[in-house]
Coordinates of C-alpha atoms in Angstrom, one line a residue:
Chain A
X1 CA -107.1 48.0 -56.1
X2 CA -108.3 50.9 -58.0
X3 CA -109.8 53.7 -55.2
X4 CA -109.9 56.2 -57.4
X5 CA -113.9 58.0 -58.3
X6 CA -115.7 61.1 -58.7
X7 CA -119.2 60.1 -59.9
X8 CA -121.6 57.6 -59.1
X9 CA -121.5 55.4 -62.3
X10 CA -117.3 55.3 -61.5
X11 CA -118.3 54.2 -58.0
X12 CA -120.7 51.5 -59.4
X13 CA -117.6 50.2 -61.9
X14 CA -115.3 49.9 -58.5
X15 CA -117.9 47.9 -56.9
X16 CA -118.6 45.9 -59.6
X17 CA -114.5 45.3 -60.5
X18 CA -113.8 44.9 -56.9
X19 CA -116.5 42.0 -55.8
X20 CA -116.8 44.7 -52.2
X21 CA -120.0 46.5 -51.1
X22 CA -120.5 49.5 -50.5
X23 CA -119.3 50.0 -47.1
X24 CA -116.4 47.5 -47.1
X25 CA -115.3 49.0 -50.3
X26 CA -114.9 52.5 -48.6
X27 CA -113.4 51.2 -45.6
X28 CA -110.6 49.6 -47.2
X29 CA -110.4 52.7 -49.2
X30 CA -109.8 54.6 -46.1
X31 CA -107.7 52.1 -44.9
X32 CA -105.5 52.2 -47.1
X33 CA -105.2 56.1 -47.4
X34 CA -105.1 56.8 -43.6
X35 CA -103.0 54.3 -42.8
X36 CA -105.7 53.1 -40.5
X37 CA -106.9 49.1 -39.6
X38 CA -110.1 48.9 -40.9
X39 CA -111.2 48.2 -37.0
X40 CA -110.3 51.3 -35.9
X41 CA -111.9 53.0 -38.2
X42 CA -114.8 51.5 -37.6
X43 CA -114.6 52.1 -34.1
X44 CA -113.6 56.2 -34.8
X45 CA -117.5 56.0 -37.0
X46 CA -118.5 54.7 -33.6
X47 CA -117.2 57.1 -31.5
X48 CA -119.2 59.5 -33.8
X49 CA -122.1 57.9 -33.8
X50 CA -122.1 58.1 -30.3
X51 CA -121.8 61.9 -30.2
X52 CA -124.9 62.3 -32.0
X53 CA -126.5 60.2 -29.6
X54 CA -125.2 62.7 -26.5
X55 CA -126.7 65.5 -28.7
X56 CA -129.8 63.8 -29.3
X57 CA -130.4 63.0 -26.3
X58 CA -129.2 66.8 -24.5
X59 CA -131.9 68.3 -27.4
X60 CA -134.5 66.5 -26.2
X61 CA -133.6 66.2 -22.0
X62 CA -132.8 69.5 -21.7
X63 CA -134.9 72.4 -23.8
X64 CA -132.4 74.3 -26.2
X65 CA -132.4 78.3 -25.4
X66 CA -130.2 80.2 -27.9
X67 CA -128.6 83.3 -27.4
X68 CA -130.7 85.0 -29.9
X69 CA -134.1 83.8 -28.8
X70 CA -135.0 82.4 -32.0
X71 CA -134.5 78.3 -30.8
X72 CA -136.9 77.7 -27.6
X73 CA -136.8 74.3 -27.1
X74 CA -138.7 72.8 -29.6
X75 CA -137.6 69.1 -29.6
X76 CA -138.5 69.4 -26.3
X77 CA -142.1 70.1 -27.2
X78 CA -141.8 67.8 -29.9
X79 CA -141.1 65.3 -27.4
X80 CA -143.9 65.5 -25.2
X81 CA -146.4 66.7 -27.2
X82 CA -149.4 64.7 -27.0
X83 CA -151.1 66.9 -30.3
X84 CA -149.2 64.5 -32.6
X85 CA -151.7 64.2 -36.2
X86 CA -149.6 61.6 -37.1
X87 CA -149.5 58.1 -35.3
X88 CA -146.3 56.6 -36.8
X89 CA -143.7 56.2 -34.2
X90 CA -140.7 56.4 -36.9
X91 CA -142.2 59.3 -38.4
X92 CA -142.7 61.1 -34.7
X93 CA -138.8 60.0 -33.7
X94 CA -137.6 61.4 -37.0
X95 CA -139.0 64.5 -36.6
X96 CA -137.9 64.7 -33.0
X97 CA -134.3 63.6 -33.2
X98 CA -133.1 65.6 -36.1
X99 CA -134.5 68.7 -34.5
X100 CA -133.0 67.9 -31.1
X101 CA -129.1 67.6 -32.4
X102 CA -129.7 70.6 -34.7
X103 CA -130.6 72.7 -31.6
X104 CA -128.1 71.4 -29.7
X105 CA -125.8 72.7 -32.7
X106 CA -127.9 76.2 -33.1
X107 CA -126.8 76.9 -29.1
X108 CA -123.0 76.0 -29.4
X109 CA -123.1 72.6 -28.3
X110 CA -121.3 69.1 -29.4
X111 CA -122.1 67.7 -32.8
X112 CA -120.9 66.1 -35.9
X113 CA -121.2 67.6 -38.9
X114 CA -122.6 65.5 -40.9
X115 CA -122.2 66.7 -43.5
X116 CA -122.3 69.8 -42.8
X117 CA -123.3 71.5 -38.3
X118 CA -126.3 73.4 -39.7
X119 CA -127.5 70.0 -42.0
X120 CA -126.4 67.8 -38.6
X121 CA -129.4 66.5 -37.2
X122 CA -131.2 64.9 -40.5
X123 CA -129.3 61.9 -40.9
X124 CA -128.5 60.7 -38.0
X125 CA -131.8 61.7 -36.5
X126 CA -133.3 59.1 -39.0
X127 CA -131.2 56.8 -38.6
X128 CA -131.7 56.6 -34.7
X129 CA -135.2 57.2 -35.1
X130 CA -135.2 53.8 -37.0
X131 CA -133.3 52.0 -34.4
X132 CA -135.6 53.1 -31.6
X133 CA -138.6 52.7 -33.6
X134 CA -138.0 49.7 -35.1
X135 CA -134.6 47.8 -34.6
X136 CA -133.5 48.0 -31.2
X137 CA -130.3 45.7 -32.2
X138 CA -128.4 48.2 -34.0
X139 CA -126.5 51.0 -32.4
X140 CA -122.9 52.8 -32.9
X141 CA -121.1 49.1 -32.3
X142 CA -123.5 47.0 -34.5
X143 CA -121.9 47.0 -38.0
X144 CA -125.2 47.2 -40.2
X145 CA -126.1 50.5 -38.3
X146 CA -121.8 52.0 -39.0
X147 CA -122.9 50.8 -42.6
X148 CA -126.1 52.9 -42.7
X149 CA -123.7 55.5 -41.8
X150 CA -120.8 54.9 -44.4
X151 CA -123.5 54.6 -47.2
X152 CA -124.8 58.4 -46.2
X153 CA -121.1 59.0 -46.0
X154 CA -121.1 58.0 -49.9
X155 CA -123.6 60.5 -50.8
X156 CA -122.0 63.2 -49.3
X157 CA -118.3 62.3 -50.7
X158 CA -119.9 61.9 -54.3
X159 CA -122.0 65.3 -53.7
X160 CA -118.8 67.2 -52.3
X161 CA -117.0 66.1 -55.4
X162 CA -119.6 66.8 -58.7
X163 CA -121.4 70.0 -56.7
X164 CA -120.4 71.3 -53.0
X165 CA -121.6 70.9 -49.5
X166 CA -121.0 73.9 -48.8
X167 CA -124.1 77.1 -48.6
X168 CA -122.1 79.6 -49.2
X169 CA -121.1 78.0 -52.6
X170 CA -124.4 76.5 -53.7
X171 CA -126.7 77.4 -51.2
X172 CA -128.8 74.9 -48.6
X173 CA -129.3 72.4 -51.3
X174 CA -125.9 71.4 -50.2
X175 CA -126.3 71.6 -47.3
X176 CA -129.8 70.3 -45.5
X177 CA -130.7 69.3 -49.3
X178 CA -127.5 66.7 -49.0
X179 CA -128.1 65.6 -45.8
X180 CA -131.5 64.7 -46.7
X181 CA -130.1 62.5 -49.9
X182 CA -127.5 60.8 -47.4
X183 CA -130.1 60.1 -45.0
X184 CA -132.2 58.4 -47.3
X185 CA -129.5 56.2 -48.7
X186 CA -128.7 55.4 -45.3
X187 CA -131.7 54.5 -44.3
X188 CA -132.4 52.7 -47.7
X189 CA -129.7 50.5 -46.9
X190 CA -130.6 49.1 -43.6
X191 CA -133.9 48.6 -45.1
X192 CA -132.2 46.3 -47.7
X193 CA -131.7 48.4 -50.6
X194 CA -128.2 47.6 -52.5
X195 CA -125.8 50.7 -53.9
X196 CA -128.1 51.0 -56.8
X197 CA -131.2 51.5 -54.6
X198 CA -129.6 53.4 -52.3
X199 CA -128.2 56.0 -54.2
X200 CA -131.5 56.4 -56.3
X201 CA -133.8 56.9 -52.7
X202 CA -130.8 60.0 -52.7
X203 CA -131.9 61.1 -56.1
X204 CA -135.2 60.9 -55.5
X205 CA -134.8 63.4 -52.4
X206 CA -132.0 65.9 -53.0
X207 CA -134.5 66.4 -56.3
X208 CA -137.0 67.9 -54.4
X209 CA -134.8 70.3 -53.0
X210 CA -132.9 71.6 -55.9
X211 CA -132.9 75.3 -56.0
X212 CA -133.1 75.7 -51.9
X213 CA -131.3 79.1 -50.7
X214 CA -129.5 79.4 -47.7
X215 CA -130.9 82.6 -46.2
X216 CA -130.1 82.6 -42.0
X217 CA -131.2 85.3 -40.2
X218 CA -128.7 87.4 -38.6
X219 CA -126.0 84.8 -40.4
X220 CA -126.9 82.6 -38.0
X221 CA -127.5 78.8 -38.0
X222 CA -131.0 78.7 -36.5
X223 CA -133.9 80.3 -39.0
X224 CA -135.0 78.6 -41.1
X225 CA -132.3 75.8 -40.0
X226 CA -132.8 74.1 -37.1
X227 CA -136.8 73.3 -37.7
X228 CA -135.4 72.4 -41.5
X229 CA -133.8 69.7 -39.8
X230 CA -137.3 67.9 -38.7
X231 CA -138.7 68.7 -42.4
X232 CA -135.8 67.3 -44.2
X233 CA -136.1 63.8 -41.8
X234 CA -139.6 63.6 -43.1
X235 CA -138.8 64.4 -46.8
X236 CA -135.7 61.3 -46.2
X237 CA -138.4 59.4 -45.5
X238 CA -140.4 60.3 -48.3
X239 CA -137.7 59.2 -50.7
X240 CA -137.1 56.3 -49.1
X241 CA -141.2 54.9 -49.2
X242 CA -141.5 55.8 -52.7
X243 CA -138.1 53.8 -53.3
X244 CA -139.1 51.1 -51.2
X245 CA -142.4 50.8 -53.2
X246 CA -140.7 50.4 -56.4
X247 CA -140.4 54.4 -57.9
X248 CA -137.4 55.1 -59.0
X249 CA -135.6 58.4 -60.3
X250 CA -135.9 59.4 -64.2
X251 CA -133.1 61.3 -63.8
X252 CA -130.0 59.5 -62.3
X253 CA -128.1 60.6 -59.4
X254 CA -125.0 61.4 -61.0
X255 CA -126.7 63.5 -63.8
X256 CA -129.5 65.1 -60.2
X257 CA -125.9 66.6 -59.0
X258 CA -125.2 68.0 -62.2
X259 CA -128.3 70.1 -62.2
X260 CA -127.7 70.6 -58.5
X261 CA -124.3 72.5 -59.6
X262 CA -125.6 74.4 -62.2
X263 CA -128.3 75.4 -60.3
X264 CA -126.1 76.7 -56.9
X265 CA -123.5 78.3 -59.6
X266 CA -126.5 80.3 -61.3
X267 CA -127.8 81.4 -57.8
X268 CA -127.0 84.9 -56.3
X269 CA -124.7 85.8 -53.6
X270 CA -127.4 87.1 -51.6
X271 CA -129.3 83.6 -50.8
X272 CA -125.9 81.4 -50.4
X273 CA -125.4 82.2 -46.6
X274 CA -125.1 86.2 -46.7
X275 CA -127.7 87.1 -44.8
X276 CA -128.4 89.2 -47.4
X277 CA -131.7 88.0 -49.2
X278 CA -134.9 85.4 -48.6
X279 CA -135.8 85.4 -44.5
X280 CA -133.1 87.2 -43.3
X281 CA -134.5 90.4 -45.2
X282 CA -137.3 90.4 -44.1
X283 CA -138.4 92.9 -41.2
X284 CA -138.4 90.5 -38.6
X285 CA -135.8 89.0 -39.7
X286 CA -133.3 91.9 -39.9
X287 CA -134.2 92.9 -36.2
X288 CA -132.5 89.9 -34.9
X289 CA -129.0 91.9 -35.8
X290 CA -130.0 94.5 -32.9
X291 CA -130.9 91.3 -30.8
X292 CA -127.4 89.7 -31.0
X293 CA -125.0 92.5 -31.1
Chain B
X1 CA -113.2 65.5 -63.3
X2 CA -110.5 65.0 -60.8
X3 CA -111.0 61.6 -58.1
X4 CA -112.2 62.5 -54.9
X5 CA -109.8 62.4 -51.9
X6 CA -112.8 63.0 -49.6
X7 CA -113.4 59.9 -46.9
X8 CA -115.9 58.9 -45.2
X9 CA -114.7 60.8 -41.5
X10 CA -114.2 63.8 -43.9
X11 CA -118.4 63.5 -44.1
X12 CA -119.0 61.9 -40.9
X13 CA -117.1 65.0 -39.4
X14 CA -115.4 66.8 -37.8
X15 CA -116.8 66.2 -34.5
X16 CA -116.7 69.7 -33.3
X17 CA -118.8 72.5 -31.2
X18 CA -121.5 74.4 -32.9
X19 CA -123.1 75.9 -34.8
X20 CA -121.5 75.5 -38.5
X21 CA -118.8 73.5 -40.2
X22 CA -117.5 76.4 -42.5
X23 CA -118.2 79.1 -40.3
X24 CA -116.9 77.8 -36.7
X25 CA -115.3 74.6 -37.5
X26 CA -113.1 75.3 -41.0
X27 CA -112.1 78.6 -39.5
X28 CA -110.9 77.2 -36.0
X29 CA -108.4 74.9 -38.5
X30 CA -107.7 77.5 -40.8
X31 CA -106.4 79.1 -37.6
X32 CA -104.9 76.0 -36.3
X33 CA -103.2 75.3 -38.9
X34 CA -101.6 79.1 -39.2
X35 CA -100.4 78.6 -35.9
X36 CA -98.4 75.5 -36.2
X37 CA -96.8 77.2 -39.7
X38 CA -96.2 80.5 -37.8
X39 CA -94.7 78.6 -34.4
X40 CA -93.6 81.7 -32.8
X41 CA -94.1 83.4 -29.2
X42 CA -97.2 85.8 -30.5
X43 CA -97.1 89.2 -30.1
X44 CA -100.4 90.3 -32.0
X45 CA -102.8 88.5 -34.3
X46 CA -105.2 90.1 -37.0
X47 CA -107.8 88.1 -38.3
X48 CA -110.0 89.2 -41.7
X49 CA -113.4 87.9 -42.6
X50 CA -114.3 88.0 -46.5
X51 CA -117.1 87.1 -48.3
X52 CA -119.7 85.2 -46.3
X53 CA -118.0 85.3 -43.3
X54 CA -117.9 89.0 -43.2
X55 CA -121.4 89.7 -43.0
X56 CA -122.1 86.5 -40.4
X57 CA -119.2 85.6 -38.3
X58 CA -120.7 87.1 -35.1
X59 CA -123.2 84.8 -35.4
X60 CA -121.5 81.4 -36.6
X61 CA -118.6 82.4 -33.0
X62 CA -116.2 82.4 -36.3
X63 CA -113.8 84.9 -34.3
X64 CA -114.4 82.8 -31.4
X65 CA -113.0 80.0 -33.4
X66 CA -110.5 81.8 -35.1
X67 CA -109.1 82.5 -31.8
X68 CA -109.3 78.8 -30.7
X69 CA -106.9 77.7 -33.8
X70 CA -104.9 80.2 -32.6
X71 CA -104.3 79.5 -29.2
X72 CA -103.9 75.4 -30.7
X73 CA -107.6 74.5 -29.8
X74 CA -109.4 72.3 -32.2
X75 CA -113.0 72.4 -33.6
X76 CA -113.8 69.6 -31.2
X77 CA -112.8 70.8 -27.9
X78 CA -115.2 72.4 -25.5
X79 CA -113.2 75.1 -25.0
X80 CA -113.7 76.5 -28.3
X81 CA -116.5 78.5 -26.6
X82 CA -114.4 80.8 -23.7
X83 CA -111.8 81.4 -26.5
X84 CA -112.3 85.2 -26.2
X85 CA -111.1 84.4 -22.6
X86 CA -108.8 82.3 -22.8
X87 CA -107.4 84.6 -25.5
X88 CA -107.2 87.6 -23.0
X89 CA -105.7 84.9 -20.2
X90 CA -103.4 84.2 -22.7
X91 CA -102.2 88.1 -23.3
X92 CA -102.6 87.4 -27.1
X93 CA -103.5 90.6 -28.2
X94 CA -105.9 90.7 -31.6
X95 CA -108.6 92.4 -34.0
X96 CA -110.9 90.7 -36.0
X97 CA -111.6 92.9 -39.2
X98 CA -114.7 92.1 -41.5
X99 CA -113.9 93.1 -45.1
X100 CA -116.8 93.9 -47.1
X101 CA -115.5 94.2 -50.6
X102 CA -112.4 91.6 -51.0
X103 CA -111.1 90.1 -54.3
X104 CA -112.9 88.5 -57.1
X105 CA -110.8 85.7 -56.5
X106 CA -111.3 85.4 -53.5
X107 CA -113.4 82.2 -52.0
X108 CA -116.4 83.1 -50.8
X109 CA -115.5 81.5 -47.4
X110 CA -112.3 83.5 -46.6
X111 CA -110.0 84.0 -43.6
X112 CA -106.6 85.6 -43.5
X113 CA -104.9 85.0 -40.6
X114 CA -101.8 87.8 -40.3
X115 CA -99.7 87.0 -36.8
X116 CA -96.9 89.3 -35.7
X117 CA -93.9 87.4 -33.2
X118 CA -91.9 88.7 -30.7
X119 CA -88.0 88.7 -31.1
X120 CA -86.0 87.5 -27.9
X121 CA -86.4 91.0 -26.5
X122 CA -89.9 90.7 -26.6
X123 CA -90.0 93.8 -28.9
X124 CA -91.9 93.8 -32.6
X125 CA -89.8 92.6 -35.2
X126 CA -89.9 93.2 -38.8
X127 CA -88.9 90.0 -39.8
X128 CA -91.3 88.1 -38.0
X129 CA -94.6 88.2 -39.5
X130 CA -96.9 85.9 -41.8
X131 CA -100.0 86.0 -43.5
X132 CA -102.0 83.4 -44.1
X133 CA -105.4 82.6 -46.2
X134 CA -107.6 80.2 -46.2
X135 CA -110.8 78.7 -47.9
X136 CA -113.2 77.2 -46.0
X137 CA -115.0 75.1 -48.4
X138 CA -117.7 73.6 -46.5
X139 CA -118.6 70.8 -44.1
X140 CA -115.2 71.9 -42.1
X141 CA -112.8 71.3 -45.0
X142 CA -110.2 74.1 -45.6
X143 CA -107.7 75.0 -47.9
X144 CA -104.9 77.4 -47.2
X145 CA -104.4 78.9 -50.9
X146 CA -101.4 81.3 -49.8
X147 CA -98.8 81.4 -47.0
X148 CA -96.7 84.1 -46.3
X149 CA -96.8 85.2 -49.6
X150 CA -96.4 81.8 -52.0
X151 CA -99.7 80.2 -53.6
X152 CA -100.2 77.3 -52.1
X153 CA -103.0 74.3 -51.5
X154 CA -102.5 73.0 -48.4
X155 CA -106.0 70.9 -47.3
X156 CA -104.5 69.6 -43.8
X157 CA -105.5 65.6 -44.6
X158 CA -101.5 64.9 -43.9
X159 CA -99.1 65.5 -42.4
X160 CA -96.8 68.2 -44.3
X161 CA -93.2 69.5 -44.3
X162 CA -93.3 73.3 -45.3
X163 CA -89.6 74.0 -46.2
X164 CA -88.7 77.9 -47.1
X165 CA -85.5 78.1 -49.6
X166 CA -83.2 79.4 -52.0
X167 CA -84.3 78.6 -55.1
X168 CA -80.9 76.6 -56.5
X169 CA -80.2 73.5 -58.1
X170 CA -80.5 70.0 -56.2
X171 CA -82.4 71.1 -53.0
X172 CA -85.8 69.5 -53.6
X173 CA -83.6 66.5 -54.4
X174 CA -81.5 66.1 -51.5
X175 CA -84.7 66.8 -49.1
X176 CA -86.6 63.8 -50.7
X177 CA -83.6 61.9 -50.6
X178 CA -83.3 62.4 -46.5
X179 CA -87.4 61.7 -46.6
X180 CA -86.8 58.8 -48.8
X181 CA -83.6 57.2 -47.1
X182 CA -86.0 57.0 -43.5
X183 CA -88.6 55.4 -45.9
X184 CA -91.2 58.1 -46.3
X185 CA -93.4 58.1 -48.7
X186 CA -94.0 61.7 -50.7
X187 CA -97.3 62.0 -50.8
X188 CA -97.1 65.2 -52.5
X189 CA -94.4 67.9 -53.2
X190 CA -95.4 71.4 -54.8
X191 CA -92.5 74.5 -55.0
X192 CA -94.1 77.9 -55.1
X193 CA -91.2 80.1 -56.0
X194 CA -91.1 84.3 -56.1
X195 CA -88.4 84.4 -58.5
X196 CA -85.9 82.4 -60.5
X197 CA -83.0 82.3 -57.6
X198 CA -85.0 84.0 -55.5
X199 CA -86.6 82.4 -52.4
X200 CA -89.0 79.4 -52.8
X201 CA -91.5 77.7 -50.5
X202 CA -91.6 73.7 -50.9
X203 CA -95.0 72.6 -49.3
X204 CA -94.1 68.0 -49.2
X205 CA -97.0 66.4 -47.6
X206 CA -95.9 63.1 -46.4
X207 CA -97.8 59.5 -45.1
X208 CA -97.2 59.3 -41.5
X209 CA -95.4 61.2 -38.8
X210 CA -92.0 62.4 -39.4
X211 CA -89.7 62.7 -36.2
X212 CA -88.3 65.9 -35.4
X213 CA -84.7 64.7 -36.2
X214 CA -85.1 64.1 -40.2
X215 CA -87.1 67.7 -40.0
X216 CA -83.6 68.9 -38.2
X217 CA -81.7 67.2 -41.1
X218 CA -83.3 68.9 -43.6
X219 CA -83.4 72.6 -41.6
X220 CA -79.6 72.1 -41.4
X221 CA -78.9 72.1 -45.4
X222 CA -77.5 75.2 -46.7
X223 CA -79.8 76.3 -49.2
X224 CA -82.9 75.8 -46.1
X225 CA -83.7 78.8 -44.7
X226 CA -86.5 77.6 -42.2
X227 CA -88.4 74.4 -41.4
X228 CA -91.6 74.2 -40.1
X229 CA -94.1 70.6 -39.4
X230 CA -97.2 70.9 -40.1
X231 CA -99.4 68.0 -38.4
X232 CA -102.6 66.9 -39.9
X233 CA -106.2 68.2 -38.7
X234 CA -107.5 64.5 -39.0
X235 CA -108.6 62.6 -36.2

């Protein structure tokens, strides 16, 4: 078995050569490399799954203070908030879910990076948003919901490898901007969509956030991040109803990543998490370093 | 390009405490991973911020984390959190130093770890001191690009046999022969040497978990200086 890829269109000729999905095609690629069954590695994605349940579910119980004063419980509002505009139950989860675990991450508590702590409520927050909304079936053990996960996974692997996920290297494009492309693929995929469709609902959103700085004030993972989270949920779900309606990318994903690493190489220092430029230089936002000394 | 090496728990992770992968996460391994190199009673520990991580560590609990590698604590573990305390339980005595203006070169995402090790009296000892950098390249991956003075490019995915030597003839032979005659498989094996004859550093990562009596075998040849194990950060 050939394992070996870097870019979408290589992934697609692995696919196609090995007769495998997605998701069983990277399981028994990380089989094979970690020296792992392909059953407990499926049950490790479950344990993980799990842990962004726990955080979903502590952001939401419990109002999320930080230290500096900048988080103050909003999924907690979001949650009981009878103001909603918007009378779509996934859409309202979505929103609510991926805020909740980013809070939870903002005040030091349990997450996953996925792919990245201050990106970590987006995809799973849509993904469980789906299940609660719409599927009550899936979960961490069913194998359809790990899949949703190990498609997302795909994203981020082929995003790591052509661009970064990193802010500091090619600012919150990489970061919230990936997470938002990996949840859409995810949730593409339990929706039916196959590799192809999948990784185009990713195009489709990580295009609208090419160019997206990474400016946190104070350095720290909150503003603009946490309520980022909740946007990015809702842009997922963009992608995915204009994929689901039959729009598809002009440009393709593998070619989106190459503009998404020109793009984070051409920015400056100052808006790839420095806390030197964007928000965190503004007035308010540079007296927050006298709040948290 | 190069393939990617990346799997899916490398996205879907690490699980770890809050609030950023690069920041809090990366550097606790970084850290971690210093420590098991470095395996010595601690007598001090300095620990610089560059780049990004200068200007925001406060924020991101990167010293905090730092600390946790150091005292063997994983991104993961709840404890991560009352590492300043544990730290002080522990007597380990350290500074954290932000540097502003580091190298070109330099990652933007660096940490260099320097530990100092007590000799049998307990006193400081010249001969017992690394210094360690790492990358921390985002979503929690690291690389450690130089230890105790050789390049290196040491991610943490395996497990890895870090073997300091005289650079002579036959040595990296006769180690892979020992790894090869207990069937392991060399997964990688990069020398970083000073000088011609001079002292080398052979960094062999290796699938699975070698015991600690083929890592004996190989400390006892005559050109090996020191031995350490390096385990992998993977769950």
């Amino acid at each position: 078995m050939n394992w070996k890829f870097s870019t979408a269109s290589e992934l697609f000729a692995r696919l196609d050569e090995s007769g495998l999905d997605l998701p069983a095609y990277l399981l028994a690629r990380e089989s094979f490399y970690a020296g792992k069954t392909e059953m407990e590695l499926r049950e490790e994605i479950a344990r993980r799954i799990r842990v962004t349940k726990a955080a979903l579910d502590r952001g939401i119980r419990e109002p999320q203070v930080s230290f500096s004063g900048m988080t103050q419980g909003g999924a907690a509002k979001l949650a009981h908030s009878e103001s909603w505009p918007v009378e779509d139950d996934l859409f309202r989860r979505a929103l609510t879910y991926a805020l909740a675990i980013n809070e939870v991450n903002a005040c030091g508590g349990k997450v996953v990076a996925f792919p990245t702590a201050g990106s970590c409520g987006i995809a799973p927050g849509l993904l469980w948003a789906y299940r609660d909304a719409r599927d009550a079936a899936l979960g961490p053990d069913h194998p359809r919901f790990q899949d949703a996960f190990i498609v997302a996974s795909a994203v981020g692997m082929l995003i790591a490898a052509r661009a970064t996920l990193a802010g500091a290297a090619g600012g919150c494009q990489a970061e919230c901007g990936a997470a938002a492309a990996m949840a859409a693929a995810g949730l593409a995929w339990l929706l039916g969509e196959d590799e192809r469709g999948s990784l185009d609902a990713a195009a489709l959103a990580l295009k609208n956030t090419l160019g997206l700085v990474c400016d946190p004030i104070a350095g720290l993972v909150e503003v603009p991040c946490t309520k980022r989270n909740a946007f990015m949920a809702a842009e997922a779900l963009t992608a995915v109803c204009l994929k689901r309606a039959g729009i598809s990318s002009v440009i393709p994903f593998d070619e989106v990543l190459g503009a998404m690493k020109m793009i984070g190489d051409s920015m400056p220092s100052t808006l790839k998490e420095s806390a030197e430029g964007g928000l965190a230089a503004t007035p308010t936002g540079l007296s927050y370093w006298e709040k948290i000394k | 390009m190069t393939a990617t090496t990346t799997g899916i728990l490398d996205i879907l992770g690490p699980v770890m405490i809050g609030p950023s992968s690069s920041h809090t996460a990366g550097v606790a391994r970084i850290a971690f991973l210093a420590r098991k190199i470095f395996p010595y009673p601690l007598l001090r520990a300095r620990v610089s911020f560059y780049g990004s991580l200068a200007r925001t560590y406060r924020g991101h609990g990167s010293d905090k984390a730092a600390l946790a590698g150091l005292l063997g604590i994983l991104p993961e573990d709840e404890r991560l959190g009352y590492a300043r305390e544990l730290a002080e339980r522990e007597g380990l005595a350290y500074e954290i130093v932000p540097v502003y203006e580091g190298p070109e070169r330099y990652h933007p995402n660096t940490a260099v770890i320097e530990l100092w090790a007590a000799d049998e009296s307990g006193e400081k000892s010249a001969e017992r001191y690394i210094r360690i950098r790492g990358a921390s390249i985002g979503g929690g991956e690291i690389r450690l690009q130089s230890i105790g003075g050789f390049e290196a490019d040491l991610d943490g995915s395996l497990d890895a046999l870090l073997v300091l030597h005289r650079d002579e003839i036959g040595v990296i032979a006769i180690i892979s022969h020992i790894l090869a005659a207990n069937r392991f498989n060399i997964a990688s094996a990069v020398s970083h040497r000073k000088d011609k004859g001079d002292e080398a550093l052979l960094v062999i990562e290796v699938d699975g978990v070698v015991p600690a009596g083929i890592v004996a075998q190989v400390r006892e040849l005559p050109a090996v200086r020191e031995v350490v194990y390096v385990p992998s950060i993977r769950a």
